[in-house]
CSV table of C-alpha atoms in Angstrom, one decimal:
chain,number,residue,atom,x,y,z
A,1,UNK,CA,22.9,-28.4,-26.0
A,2,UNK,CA,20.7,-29.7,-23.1
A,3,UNK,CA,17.8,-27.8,-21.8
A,4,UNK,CA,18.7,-26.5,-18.5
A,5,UNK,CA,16.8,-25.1,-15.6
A,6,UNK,CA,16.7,-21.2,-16.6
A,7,UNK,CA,15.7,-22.3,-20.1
A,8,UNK,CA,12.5,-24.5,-18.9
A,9,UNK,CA,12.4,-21.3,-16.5
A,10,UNK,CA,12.0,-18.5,-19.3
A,11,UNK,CA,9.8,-20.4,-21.4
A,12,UNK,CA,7.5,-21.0,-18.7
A,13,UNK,CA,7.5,-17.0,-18.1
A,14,UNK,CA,6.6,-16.4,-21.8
A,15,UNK,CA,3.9,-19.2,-22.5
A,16,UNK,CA,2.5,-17.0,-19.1
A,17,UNK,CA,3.0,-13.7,-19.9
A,18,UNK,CA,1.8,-14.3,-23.5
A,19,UNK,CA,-1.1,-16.0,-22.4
A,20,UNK,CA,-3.2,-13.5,-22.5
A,21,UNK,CA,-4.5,-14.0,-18.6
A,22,UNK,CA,-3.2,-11.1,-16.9
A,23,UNK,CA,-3.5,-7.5,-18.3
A,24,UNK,CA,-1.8,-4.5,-18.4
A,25,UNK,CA,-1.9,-3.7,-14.8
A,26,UNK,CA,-0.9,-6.5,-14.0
A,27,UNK,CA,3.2,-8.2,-13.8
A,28,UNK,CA,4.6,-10.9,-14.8
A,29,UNK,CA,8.3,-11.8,-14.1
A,30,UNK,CA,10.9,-14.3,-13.8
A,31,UNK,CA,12.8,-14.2,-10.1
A,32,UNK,CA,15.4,-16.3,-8.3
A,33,UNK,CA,14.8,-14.3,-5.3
A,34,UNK,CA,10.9,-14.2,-5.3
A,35,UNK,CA,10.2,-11.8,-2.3
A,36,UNK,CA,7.8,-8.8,-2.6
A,37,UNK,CA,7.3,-5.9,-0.5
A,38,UNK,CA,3.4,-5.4,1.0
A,39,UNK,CA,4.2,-1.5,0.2
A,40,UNK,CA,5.3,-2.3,-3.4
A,41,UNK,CA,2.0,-3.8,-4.1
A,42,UNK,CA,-0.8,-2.1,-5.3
A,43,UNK,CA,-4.3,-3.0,-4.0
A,44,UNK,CA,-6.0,-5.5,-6.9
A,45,UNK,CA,-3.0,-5.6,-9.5
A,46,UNK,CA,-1.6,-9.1,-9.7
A,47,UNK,CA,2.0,-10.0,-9.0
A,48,UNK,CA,3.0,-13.4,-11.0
A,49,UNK,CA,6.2,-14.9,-10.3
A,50,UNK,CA,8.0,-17.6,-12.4
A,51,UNK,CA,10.7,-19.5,-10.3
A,52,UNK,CA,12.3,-22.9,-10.5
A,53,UNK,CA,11.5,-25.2,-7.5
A,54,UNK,CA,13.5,-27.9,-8.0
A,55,UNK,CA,14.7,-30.8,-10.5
A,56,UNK,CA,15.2,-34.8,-10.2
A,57,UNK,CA,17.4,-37.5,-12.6
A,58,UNK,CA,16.8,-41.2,-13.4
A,59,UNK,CA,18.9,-43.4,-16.0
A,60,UNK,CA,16.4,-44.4,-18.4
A,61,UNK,CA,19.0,-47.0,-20.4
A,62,UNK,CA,22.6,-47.0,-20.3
A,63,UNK,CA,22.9,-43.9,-23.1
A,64,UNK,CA,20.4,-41.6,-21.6
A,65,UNK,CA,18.8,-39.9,-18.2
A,66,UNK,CA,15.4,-38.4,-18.1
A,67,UNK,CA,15.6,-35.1,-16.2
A,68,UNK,CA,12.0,-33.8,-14.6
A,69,UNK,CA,11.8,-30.2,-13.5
A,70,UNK,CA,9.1,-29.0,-11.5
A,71,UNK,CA,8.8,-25.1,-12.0
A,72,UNK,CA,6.7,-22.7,-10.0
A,73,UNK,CA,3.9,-20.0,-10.8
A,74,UNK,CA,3.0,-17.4,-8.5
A,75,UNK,CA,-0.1,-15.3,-8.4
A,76,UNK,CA,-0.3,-13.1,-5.8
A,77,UNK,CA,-2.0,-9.7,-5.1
A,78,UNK,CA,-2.8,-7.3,-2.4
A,79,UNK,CA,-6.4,-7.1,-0.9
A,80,UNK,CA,-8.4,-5.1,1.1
A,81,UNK,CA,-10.5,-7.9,2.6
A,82,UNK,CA,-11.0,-11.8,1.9
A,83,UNK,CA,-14.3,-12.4,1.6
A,84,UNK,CA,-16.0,-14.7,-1.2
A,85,UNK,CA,-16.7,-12.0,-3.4
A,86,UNK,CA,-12.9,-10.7,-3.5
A,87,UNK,CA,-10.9,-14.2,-3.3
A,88,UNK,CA,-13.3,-15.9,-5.7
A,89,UNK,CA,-12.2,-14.6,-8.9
A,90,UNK,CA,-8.4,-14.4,-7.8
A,91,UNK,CA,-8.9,-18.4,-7.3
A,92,UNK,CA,-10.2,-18.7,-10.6
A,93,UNK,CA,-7.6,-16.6,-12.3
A,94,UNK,CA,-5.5,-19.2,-10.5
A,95,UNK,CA,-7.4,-21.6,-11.8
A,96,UNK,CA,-7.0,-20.4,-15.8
A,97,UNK,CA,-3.1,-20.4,-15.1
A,98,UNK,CA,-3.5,-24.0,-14.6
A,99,UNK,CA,-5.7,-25.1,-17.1
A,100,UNK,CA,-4.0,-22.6,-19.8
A,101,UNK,CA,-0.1,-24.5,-18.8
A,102,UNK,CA,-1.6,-27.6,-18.8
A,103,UNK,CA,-0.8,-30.1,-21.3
A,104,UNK,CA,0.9,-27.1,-23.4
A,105,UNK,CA,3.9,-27.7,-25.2
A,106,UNK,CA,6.3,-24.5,-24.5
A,107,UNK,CA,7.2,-22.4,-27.8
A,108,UNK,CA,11.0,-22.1,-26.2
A,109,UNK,CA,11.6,-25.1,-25.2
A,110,UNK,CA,9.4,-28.0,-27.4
A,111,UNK,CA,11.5,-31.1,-26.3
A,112,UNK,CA,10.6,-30.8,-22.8
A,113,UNK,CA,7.3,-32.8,-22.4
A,114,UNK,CA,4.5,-31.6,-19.9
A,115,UNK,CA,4.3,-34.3,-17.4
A,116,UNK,CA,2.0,-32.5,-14.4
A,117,UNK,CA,0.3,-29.6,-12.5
A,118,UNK,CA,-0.7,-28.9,-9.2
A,119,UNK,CA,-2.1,-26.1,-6.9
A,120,UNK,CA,-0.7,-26.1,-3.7
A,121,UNK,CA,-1.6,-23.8,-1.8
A,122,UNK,CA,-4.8,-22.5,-3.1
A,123,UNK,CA,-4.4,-19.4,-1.0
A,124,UNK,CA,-1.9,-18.9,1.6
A,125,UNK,CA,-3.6,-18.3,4.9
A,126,UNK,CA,-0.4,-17.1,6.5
A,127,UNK,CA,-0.1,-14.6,3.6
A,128,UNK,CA,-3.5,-13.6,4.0
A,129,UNK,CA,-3.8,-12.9,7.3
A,130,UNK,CA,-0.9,-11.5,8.5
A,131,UNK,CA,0.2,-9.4,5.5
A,132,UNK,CA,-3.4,-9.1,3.5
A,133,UNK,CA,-1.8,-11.0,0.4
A,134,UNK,CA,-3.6,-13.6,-1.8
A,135,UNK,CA,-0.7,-16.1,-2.8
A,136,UNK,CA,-2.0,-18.7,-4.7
A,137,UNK,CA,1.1,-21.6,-6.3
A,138,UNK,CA,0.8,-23.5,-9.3
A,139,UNK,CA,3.5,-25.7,-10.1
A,140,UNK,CA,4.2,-27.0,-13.6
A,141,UNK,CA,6.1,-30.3,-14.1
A,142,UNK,CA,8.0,-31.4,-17.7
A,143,UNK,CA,10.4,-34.3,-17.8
A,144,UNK,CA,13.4,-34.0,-20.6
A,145,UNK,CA,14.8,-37.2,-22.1
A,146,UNK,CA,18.6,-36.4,-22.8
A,147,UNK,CA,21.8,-38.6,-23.7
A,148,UNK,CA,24.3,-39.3,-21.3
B,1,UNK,CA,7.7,7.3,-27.1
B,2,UNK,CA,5.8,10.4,-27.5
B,3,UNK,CA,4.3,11.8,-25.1
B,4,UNK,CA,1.7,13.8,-24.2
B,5,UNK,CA,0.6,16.1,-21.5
B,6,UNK,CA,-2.2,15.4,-19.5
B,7,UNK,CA,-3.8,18.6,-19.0
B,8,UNK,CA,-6.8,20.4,-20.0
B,9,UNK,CA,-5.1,21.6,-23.1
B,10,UNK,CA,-4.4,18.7,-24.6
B,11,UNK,CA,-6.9,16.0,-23.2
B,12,UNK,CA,-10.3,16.5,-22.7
B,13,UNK,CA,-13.8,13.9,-22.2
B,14,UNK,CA,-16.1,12.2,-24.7
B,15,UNK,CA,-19.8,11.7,-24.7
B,16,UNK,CA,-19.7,8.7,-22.5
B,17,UNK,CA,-17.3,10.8,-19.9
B,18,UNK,CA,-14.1,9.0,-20.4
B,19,UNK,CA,-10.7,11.0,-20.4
B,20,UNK,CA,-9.2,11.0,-23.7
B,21,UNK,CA,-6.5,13.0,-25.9
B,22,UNK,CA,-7.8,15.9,-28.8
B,23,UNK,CA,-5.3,14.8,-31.4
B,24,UNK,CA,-6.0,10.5,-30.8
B,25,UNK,CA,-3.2,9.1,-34.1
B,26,UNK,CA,-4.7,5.6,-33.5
B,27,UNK,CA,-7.2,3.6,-32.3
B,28,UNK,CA,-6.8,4.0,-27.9
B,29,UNK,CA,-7.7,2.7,-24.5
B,30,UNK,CA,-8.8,5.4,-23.1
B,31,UNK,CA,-8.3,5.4,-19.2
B,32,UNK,CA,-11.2,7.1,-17.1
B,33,UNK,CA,-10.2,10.6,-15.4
B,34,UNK,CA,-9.6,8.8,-12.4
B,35,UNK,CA,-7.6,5.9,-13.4
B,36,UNK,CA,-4.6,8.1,-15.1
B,37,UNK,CA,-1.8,8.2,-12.8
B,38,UNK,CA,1.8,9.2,-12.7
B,39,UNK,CA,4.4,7.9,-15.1
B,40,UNK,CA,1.9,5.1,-15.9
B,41,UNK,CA,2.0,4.3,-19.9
B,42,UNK,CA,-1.5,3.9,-21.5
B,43,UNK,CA,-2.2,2.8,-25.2
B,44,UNK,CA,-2.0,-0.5,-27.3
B,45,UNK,CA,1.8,0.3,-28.4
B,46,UNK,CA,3.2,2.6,-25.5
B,47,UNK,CA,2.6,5.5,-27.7
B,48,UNK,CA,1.5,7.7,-25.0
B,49,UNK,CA,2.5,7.9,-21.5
B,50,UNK,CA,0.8,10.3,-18.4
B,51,UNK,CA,3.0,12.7,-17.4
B,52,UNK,CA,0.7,13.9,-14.6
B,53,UNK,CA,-2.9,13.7,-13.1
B,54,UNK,CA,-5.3,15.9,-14.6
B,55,UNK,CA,-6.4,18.1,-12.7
B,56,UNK,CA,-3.5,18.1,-10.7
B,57,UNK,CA,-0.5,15.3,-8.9
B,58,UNK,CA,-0.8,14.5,-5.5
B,59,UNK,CA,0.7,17.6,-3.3
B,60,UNK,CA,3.4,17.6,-1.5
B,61,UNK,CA,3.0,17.2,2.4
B,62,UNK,CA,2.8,20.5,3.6
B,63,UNK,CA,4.9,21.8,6.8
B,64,UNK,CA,2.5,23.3,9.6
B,65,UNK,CA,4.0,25.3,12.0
B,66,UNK,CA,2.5,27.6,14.7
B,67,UNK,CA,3.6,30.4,16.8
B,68,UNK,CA,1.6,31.5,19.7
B,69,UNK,CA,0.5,35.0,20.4
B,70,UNK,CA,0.5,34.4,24.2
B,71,UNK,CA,-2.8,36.5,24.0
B,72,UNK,CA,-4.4,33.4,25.2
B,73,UNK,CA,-6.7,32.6,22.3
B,74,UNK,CA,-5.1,33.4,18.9
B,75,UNK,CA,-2.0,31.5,17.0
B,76,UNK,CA,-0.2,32.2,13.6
B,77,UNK,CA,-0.6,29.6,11.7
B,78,UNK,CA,2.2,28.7,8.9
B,79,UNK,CA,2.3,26.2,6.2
B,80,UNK,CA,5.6,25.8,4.1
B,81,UNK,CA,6.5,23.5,1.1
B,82,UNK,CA,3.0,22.7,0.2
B,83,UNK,CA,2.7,22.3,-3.9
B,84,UNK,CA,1.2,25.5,-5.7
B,85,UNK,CA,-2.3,26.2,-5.6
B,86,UNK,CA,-3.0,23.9,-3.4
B,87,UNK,CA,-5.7,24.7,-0.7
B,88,UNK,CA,-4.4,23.8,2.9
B,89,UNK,CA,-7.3,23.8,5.5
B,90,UNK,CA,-5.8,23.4,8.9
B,91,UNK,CA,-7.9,21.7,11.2
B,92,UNK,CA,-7.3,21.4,15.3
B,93,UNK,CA,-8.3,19.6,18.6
B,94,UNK,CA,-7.6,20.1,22.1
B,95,UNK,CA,-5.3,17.2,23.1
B,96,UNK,CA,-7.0,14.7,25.2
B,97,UNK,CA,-10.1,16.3,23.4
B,98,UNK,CA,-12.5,13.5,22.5
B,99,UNK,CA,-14.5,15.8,20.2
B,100,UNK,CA,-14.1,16.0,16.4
B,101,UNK,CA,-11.2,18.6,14.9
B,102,UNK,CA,-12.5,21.6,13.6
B,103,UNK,CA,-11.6,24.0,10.6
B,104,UNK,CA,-9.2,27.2,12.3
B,105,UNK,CA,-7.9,28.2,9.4
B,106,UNK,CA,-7.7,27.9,5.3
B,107,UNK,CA,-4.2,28.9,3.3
B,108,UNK,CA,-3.7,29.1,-0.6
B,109,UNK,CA,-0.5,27.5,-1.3
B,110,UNK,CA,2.2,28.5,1.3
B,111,UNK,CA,1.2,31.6,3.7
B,112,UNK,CA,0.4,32.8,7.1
B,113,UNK,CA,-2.6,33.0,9.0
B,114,UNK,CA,-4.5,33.5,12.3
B,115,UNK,CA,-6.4,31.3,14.0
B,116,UNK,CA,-8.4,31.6,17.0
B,117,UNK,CA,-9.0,28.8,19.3
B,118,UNK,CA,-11.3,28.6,22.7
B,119,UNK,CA,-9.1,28.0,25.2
B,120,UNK,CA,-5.3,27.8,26.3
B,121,UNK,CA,-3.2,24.3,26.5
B,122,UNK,CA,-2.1,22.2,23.7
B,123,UNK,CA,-3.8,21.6,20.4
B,124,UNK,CA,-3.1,18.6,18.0
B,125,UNK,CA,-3.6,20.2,14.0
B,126,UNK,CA,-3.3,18.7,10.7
B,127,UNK,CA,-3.0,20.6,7.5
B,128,UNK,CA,-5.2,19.1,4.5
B,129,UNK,CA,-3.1,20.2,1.9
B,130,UNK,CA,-6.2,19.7,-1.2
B,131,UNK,CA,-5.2,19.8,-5.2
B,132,UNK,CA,-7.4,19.9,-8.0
B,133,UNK,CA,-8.7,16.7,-8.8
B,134,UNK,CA,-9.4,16.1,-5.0
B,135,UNK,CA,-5.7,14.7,-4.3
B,136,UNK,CA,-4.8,14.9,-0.8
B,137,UNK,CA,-1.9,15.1,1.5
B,138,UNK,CA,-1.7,15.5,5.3
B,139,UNK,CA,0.7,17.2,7.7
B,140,UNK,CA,0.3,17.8,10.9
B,141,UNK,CA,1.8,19.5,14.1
B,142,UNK,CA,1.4,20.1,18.1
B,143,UNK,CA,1.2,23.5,19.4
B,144,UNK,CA,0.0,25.8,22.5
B,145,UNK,CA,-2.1,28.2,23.2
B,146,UNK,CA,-1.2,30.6,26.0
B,147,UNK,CA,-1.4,33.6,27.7
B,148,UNK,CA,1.5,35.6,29.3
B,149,UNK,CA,4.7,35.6,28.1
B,150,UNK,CA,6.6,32.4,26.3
B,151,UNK,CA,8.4,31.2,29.5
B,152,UNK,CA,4.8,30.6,31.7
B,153,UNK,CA,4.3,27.6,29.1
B,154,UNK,CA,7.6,25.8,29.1
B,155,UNK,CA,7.4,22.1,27.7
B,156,UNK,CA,9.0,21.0,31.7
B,157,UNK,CA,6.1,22.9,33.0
B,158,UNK,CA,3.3,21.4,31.0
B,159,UNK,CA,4.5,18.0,31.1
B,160,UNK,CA,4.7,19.0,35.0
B,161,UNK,CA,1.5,20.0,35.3
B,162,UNK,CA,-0.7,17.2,33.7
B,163,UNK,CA,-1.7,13.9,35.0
B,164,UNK,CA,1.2,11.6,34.8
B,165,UNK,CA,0.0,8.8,31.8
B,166,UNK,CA,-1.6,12.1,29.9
B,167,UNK,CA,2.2,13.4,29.8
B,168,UNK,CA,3.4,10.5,28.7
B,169,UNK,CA,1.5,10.9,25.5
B,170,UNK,CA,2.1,14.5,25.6
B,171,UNK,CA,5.7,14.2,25.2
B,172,UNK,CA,6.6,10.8,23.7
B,173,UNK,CA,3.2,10.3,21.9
B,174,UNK,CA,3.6,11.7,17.6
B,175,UNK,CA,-0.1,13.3,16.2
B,176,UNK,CA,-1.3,10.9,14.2
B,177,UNK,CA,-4.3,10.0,11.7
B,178,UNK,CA,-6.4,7.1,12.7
B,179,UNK,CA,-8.4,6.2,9.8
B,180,UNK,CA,-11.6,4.2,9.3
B,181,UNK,CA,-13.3,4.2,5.7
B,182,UNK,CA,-13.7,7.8,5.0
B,183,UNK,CA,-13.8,8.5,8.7
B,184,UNK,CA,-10.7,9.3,10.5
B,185,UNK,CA,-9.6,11.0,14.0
B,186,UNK,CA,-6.5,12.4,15.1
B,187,UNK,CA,-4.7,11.6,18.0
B,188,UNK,CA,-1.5,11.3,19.7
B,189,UNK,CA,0.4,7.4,19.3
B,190,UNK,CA,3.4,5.9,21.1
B,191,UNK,CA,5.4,3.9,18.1
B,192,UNK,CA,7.4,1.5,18.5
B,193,UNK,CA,10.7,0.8,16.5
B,194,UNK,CA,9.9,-0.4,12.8
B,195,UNK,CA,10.9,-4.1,12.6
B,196,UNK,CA,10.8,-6.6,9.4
B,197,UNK,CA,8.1,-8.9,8.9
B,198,UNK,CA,8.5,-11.5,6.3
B,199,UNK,CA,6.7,-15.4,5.8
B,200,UNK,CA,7.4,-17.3,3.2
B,201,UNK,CA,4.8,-20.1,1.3
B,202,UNK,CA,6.6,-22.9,-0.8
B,203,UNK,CA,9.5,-20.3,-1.6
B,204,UNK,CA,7.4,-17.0,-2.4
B,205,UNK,CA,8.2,-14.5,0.8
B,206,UNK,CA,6.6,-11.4,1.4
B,207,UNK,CA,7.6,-9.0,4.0
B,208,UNK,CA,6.3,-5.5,5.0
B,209,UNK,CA,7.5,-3.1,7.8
B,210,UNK,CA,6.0,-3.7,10.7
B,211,UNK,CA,5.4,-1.1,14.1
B,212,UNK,CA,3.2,-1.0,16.8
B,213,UNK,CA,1.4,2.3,18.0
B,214,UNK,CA,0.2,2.7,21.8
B,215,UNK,CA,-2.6,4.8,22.1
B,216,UNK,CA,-5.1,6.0,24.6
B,217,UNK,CA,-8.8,3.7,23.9
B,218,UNK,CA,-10.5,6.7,24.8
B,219,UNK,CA,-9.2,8.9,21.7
B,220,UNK,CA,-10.4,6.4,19.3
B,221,UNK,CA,-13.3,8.0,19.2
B,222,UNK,CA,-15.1,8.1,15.7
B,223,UNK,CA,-18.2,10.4,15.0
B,224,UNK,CA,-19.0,10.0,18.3
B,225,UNK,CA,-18.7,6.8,18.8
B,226,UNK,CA,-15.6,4.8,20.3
B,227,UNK,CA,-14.1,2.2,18.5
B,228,UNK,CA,-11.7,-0.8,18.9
B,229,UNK,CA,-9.2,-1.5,16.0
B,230,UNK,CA,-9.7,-3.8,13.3
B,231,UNK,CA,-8.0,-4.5,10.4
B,232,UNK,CA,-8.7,-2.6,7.5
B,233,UNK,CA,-7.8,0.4,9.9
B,234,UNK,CA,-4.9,2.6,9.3
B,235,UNK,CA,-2.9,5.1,10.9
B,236,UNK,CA,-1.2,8.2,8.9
B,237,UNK,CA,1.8,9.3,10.4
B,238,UNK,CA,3.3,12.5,10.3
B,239,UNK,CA,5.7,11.6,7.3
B,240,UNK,CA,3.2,10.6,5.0
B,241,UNK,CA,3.5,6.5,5.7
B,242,UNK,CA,0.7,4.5,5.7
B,243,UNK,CA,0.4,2.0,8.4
B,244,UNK,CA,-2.2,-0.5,8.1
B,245,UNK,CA,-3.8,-2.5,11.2
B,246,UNK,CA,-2.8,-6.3,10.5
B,247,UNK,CA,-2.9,-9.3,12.9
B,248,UNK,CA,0.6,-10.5,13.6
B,249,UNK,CA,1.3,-14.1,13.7
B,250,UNK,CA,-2.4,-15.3,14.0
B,251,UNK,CA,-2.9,-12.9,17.1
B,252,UNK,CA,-5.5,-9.9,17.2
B,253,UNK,CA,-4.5,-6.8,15.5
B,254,UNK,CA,-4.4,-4.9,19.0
B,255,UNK,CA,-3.8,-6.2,22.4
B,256,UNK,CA,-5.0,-4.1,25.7
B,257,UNK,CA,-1.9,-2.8,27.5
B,258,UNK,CA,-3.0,-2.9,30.8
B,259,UNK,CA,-6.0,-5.0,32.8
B,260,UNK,CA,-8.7,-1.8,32.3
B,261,UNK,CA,-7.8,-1.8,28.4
B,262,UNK,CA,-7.2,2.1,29.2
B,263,UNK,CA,-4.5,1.8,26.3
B,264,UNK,CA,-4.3,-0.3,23.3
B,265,UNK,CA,-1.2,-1.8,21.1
B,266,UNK,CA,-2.2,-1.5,17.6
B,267,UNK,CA,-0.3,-3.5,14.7
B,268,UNK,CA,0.1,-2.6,11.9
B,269,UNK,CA,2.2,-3.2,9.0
B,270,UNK,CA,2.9,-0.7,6.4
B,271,UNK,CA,1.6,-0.3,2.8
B,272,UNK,CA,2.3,3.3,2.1
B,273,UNK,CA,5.8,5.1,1.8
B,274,UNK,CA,5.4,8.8,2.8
């Protein structure tokens, strides 16, 4: 049975919600239809969001394809105000998302091989300023070699 | 789960001041006093879960009414569907008033009383509806003061009789709370509809309610000084909603409605269901 997309999806959500980064206040979910409500927020608790983003396939031989699937991490929260003091730490928590996926083989889905990460945006200015949000995206990249 | 009520009975403080249960089964997080909120579940295993604040919940928003005496200085002040023991100070303004509201009357719980105010025309009030534990909710109401009988004071003839921007606000304008830090001032705002706001960054979208409030500058007047809106500002309507000022689109949070700046449009999206 090949690995597909909500698979990769969900084991991405537990390696994050297991990973010990975010506490109690704090949520962690899986979304298809990740859009939050400013009044549903609470000021300081963090909002993460796991979501697919989007998936490519090459032949690698005549038998088999090599599938790589880009999935999406979320951390967002509500502030009162942006300065150093308050976005500094929510970058870093970023930050520890990142380095904590990287490299890391998932516990639900071992035959899909890390391939990447990046953080893109760091923090949203549009989310920022207009709706006092800090949206920070990492993306995760694995690439799954299957048989045709 | 089991659960256990948060009150004085069953919880009470350590020697370091933290909030925690008399009959603790296992080893506990125990949440500060403050930090204990409704329906929130505390513990390592979901053992226990707050049931209420101690101290007290959040009140309800009280319902201030008045009726006038028509004696020319005294109302009768009412508040309705406030939470139980509650105290409800009701605090009042003449409108157009640029001078700080001030305390005409304190209720326990639901009740009557009278107030006595300097002068005839229209007051804005809001009722601080106070719980133990320092919760707070805010109602708040328009009324009169007159002398003579009810028909002198009619709303035609008031609206009649002041300037013609001043009436505006009188009639189409709702009291609200303008807040800054711990500092706020009431005064009467013009809202507009409530529309959706939404943006969206690589596929995450997050959307608020969004309204703008006209006011008079020359109300926003805090501790003396006056003031221009900035974000981290909010305004407190008369349901309860929180509405914060926000810049929209990469504008300023407020634009001057007319070339003197006599009144300002405040944005404001809101964080707060009433």
């Amino acid at each position: 049975m090949p690995t597909t997309i909500p698979d990769l999806t969900a084991a991405v959500y537990s390696e994050v919600a297991d990973s010990g980064i975010f506490g109690s206040g704090d949520t962690v979910r899986r979304s298809w239809l990740p859009r939050e409500d400013v009044r549903d927020m609470a000021v300081g608790a963090f909002l993460v969001t796991v979501t697919p983003q989007g998936q490519d396939a090459e032949i690698l031989n005549r038998g088999s394809m090599m599938r790589t699937v880009t999935i999406a991490i979320a951390i967002q929260c509500r502030v009162e105000d942006f300065g150093n003091a308050t976005i500094d730490p929510m970058v870093e928590q970023s930050e520890s998302v990142l380095a904590y996926m990287f490299g890391r083989e998932l516990t639900d889905a071992p035959e899909a091989l890390f391939l990447g990460a990046n953080m893109s945006p760091i923090m949203s200015p549009l989310h920022a300023d207009d709706f006092s949000v800090f949206t920070s995206v990492v993306t995760v990249r694995y690439k799954i070699a299957e048989s045709m | 789960m089991a659960e256990i009520q948060l009150d004085a009975i069953s919880w009470t403080r350590d020697e370091n001041n933290d909030f925690m249960p008399l009959i603790p089964p296992k080893p506990f997080n125990y949440p500060e006093v403050s930090e204990v909120e409704y329906s929130i579940v505390y513990g390592y295993d979901d053992q226990y879960e707050g049931t209420r604040l101690p101290g007290g919940v959040k009140p309800a928003v009280p319902v201030l009414t008045f009726a006038d005496n028509f004696d020319g200085e005294t109302t009768l002040v009412t508040v309705s569907g406030s939470t139980a023991a509650t105290t409800n100070r009701v605090y009042a303004k003449a409108d157009q008033a640029t001078t700080d509201p001030v305390l005409i009357a304190t209720i326990s719980g639901d009740g009557t009383a009278t107030a006595t105010l300097p002068n005839t025309g229209v007051y804005l009030a809001y009722v601080l509806s106070t719980s133990t534990g320092d919760k707070e909710s805010i109602g708040f109401a328009v009324f009169s003061i007159a002398s003579g009988s009810a028909e002198t004071t009619s709303l035609f003839e008031s609206t009649a009789a002041a300037p013609a921007r001043n009436s505006f606000y009188t009639v189409f304008g709702l009291p609200v709370m303008y807040q800054r830090g711990a500092s706020q001032v009431i005064l009467r705002a013009i809202p507009s509809d409530t529309a959706s706001k939404y943006a969206e960054v690589t596929g995450f979208e997050i959307e608020a309610g969004s309204k703008d409030w006209s006011i008079q500058a020359g109300q926003l007047i805090i501790g003396g000084v006056r003031i221009t809106p900035k974000r981290g500002d909010a305004i407190r309507d008369n349901l309860g909603n929180l509405w914060q000022v926000m810049p929209r689109d990469g504008a300023p949070p407020y634009i001057e409605a007319d070339p003197e700046g006599v009144e300002l449009v405040i944005r404001t999206k809101q964080t707060e269901r009433g």
